[in-house]
mmCIF file of C-alpha atoms in Angstrom:
data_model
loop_
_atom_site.group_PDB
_atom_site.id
_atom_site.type_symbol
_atom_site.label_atom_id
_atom_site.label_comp_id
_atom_site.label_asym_id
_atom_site.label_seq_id
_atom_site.Cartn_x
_atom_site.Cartn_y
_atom_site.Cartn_z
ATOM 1 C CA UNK A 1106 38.817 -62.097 31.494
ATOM 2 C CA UNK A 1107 41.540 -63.934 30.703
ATOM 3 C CA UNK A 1108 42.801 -63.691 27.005
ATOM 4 C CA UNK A 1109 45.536 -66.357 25.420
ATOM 5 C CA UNK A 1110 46.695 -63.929 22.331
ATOM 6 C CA UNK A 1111 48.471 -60.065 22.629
ATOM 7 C CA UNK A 1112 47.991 -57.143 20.984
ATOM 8 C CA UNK A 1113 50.940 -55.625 19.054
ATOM 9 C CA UNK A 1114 52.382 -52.736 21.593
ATOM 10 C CA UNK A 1115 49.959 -53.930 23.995
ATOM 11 C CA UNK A 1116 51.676 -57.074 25.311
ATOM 12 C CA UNK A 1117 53.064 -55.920 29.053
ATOM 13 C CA UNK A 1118 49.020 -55.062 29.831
ATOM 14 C CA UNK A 1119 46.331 -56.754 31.310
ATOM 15 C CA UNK A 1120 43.400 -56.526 29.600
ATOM 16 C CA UNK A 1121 40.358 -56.847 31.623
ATOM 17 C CA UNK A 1122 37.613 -56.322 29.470
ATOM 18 C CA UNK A 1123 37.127 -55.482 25.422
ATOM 19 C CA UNK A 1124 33.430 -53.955 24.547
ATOM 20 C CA UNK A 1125 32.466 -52.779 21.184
ATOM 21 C CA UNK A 1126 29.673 -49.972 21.368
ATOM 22 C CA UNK A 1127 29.062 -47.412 18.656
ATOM 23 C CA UNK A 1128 31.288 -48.950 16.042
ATOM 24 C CA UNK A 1129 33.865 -48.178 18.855
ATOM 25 C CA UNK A 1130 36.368 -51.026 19.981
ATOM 26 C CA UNK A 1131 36.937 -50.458 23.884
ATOM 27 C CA UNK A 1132 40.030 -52.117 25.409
ATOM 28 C CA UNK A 1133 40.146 -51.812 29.382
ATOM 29 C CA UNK A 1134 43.565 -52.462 30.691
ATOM 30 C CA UNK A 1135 46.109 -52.369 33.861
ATOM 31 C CA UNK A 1136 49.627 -53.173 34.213
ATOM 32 C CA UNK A 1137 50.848 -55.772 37.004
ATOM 33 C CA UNK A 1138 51.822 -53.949 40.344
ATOM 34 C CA UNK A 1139 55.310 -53.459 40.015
ATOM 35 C CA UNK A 1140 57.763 -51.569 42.446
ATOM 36 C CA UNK A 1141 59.077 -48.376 41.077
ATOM 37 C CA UNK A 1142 61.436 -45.545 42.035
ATOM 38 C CA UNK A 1143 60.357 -42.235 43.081
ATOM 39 C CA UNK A 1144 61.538 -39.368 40.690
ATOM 40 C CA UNK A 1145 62.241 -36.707 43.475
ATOM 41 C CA UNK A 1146 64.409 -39.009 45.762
ATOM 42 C CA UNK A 1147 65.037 -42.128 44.237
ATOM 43 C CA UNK A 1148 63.613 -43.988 47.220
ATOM 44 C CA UNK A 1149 62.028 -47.650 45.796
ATOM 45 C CA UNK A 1150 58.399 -47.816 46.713
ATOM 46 C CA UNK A 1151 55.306 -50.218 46.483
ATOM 47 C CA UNK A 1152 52.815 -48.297 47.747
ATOM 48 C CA UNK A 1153 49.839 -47.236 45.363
ATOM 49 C CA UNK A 1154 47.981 -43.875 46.348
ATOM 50 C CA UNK A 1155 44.828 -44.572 44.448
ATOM 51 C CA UNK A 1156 44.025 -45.604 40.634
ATOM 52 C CA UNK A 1157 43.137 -43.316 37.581
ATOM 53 C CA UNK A 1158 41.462 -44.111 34.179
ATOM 54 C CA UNK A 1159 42.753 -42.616 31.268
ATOM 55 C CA UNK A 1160 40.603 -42.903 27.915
ATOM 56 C CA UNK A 1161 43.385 -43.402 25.093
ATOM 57 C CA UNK A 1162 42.939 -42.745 21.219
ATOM 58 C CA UNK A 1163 44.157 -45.645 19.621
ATOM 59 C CA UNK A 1164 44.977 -46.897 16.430
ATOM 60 C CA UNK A 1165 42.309 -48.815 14.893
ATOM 61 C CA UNK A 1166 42.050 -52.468 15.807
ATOM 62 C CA UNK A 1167 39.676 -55.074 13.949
ATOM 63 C CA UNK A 1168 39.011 -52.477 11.523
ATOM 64 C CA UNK A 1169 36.806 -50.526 14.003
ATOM 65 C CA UNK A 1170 38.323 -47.349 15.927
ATOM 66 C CA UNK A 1171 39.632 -48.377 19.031
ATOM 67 C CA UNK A 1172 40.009 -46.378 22.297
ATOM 68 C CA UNK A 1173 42.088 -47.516 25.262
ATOM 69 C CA UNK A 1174 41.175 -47.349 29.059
ATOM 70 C CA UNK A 1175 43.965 -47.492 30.822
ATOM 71 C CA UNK A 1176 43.927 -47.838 34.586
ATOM 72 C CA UNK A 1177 46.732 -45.854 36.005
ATOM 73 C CA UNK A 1178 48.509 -46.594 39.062
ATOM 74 C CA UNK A 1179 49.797 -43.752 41.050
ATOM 75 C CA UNK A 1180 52.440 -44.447 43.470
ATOM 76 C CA UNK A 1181 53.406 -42.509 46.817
ATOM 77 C CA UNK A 1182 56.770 -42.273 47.729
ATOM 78 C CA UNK A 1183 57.397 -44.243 51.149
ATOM 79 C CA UNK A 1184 60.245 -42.017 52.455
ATOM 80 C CA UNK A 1185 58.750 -39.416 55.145
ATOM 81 C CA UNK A 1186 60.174 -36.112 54.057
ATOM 82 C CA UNK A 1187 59.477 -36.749 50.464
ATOM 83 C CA UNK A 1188 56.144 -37.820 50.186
ATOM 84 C CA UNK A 1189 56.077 -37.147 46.506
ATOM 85 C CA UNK A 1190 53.080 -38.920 44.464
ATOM 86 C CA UNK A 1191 53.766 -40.166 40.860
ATOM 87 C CA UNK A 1192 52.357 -42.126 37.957
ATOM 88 C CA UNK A 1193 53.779 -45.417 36.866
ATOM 89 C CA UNK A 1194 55.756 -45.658 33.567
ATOM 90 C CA UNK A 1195 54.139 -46.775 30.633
ATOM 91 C CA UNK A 1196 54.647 -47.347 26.704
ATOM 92 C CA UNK A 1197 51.774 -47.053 25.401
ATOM 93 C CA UNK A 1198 51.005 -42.881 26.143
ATOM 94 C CA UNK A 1199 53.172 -40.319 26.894
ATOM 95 C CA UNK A 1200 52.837 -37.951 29.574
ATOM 96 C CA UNK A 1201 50.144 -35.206 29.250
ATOM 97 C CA UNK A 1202 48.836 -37.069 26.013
ATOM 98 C CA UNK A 1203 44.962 -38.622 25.289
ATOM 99 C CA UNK A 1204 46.535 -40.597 21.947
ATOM 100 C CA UNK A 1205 48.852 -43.311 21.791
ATOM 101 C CA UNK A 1206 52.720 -43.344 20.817
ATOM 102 C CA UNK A 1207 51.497 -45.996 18.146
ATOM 103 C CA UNK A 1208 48.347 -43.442 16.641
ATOM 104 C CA UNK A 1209 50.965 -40.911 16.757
ATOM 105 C CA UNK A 1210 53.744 -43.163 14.771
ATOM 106 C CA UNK A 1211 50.741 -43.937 12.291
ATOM 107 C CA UNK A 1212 49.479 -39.940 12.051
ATOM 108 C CA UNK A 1213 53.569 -39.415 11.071
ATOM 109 C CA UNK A 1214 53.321 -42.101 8.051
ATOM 110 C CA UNK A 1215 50.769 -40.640 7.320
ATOM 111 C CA UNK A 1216 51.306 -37.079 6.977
ATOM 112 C CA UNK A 1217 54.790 -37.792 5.772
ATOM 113 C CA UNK A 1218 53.128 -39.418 2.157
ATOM 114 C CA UNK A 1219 51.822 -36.080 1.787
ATOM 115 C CA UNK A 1220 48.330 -36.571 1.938
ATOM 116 C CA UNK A 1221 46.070 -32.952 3.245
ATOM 117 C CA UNK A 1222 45.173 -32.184 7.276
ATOM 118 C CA UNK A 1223 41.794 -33.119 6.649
ATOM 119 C CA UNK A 1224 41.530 -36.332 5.092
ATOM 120 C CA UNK A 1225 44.345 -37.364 7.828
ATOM 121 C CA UNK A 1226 41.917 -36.050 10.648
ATOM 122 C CA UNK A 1227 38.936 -37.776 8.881
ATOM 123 C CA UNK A 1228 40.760 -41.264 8.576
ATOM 124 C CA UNK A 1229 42.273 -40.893 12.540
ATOM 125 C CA UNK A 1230 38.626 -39.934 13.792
ATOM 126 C CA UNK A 1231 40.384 -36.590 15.072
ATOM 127 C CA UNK A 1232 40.056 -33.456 14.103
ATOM 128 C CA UNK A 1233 42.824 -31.148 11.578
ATOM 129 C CA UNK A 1234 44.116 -29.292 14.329
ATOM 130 C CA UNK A 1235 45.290 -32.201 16.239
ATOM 131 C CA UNK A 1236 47.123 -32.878 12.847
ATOM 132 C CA UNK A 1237 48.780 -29.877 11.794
ATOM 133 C CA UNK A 1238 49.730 -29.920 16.010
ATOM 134 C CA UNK A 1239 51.665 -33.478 15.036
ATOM 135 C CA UNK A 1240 52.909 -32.275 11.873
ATOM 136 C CA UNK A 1241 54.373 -29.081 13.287
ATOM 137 C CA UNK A 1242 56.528 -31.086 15.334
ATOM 138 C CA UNK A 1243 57.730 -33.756 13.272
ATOM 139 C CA UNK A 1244 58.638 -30.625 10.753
ATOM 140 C CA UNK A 1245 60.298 -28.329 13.109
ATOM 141 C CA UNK A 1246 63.097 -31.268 13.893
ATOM 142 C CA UNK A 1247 63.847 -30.969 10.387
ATOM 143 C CA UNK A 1248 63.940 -27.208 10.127
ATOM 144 C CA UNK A 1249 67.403 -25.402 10.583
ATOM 145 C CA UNK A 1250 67.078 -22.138 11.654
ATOM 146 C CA UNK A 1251 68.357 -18.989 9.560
ATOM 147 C CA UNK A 1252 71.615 -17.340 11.187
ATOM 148 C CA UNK A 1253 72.021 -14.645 8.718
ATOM 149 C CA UNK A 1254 69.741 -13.053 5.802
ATOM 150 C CA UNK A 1255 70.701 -12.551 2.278
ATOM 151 C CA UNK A 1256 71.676 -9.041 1.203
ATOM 152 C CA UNK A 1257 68.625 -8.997 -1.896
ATOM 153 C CA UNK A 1258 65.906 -10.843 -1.185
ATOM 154 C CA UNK A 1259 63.874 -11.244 -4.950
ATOM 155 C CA UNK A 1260 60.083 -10.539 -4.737
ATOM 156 C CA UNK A 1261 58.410 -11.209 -7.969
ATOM 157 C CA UNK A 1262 55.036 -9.584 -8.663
ATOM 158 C CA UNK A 1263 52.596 -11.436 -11.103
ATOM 159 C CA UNK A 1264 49.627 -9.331 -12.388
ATOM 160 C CA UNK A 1265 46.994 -11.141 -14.157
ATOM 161 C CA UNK A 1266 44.401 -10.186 -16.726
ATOM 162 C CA UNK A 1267 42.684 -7.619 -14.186
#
């Protein structure tokens, strides 16, 4: 399918084909074939080992949850004693991740207005652990570690009416 309009963050794909099913918003997309440099020995190669798709969480789109299926291209490096086999490079998810850089820039907004794990996970369609996963890591940039102690450290006990 050809479309004549892009999708914010989503402008260097191809899409091939949108479906909605399930009050989900399905965006199949590739990138164009482009030549790219092998990590291990920096040899310049063109040659695609075989193709991978990658469901993506997704910010919603349309007002409907949106997940992204992304056809990956991995790439074998053309010098002989290397032989090394590598994904392409991407914006649009990190390596080792199922969400998008964009759902996890929204999750951050999100969380940083203060609002509780769970209503975050209900409105991102994900579940709290995912969340206080994100949030631990935008916090512990922010964190500075302790180098020494105090010398009194004040505990103060509080004994209701029992």
């Amino acid at each position: 399918m050809n479309f004549n309009i892009s999708l914010p963050g989503l402008e260097e794909f191809i899409i091939t084909k949108t479906v909605e099913a399930d009050g989900l918003y399905q965006l199949h997309m590739e990138l164009e074939r482009q030549p790219h440099c092998c990590p291990e020995c920096y040899t310049v190669t063109n040659r695609v080992h075989d193709y991978r798709v990658q469901k993506i969480q997704h910010v919603q789109a349309f007002g409907r949850n949106t997940a992204l299926f992304y056809k990956k291209r991995r790439y074998s490096c053309v010098n002989a004693t290397c032989g090394k086999r590598f994904y392409e490079n991407n914006k649009v998810v990190e390596r080792y991740q199922r969400q998008s850089t964009e759902f996890n820039q929204a999750l951050a907004i999100e969380l940083i207005h203060g609002k509780n794990f769970k209503d975050v996970a209900n409105r991102f369609n994900t579940s709290s652990t995912t969340v206080m996963r994100r949030f631990d890591d935008i916090s512990s940039s922010m964190l500075e570690e302790t180098k020494e102690l105090p010398e009194v450290i004040a505990i103060d006990e509080y004994k209701g009416d029992a």
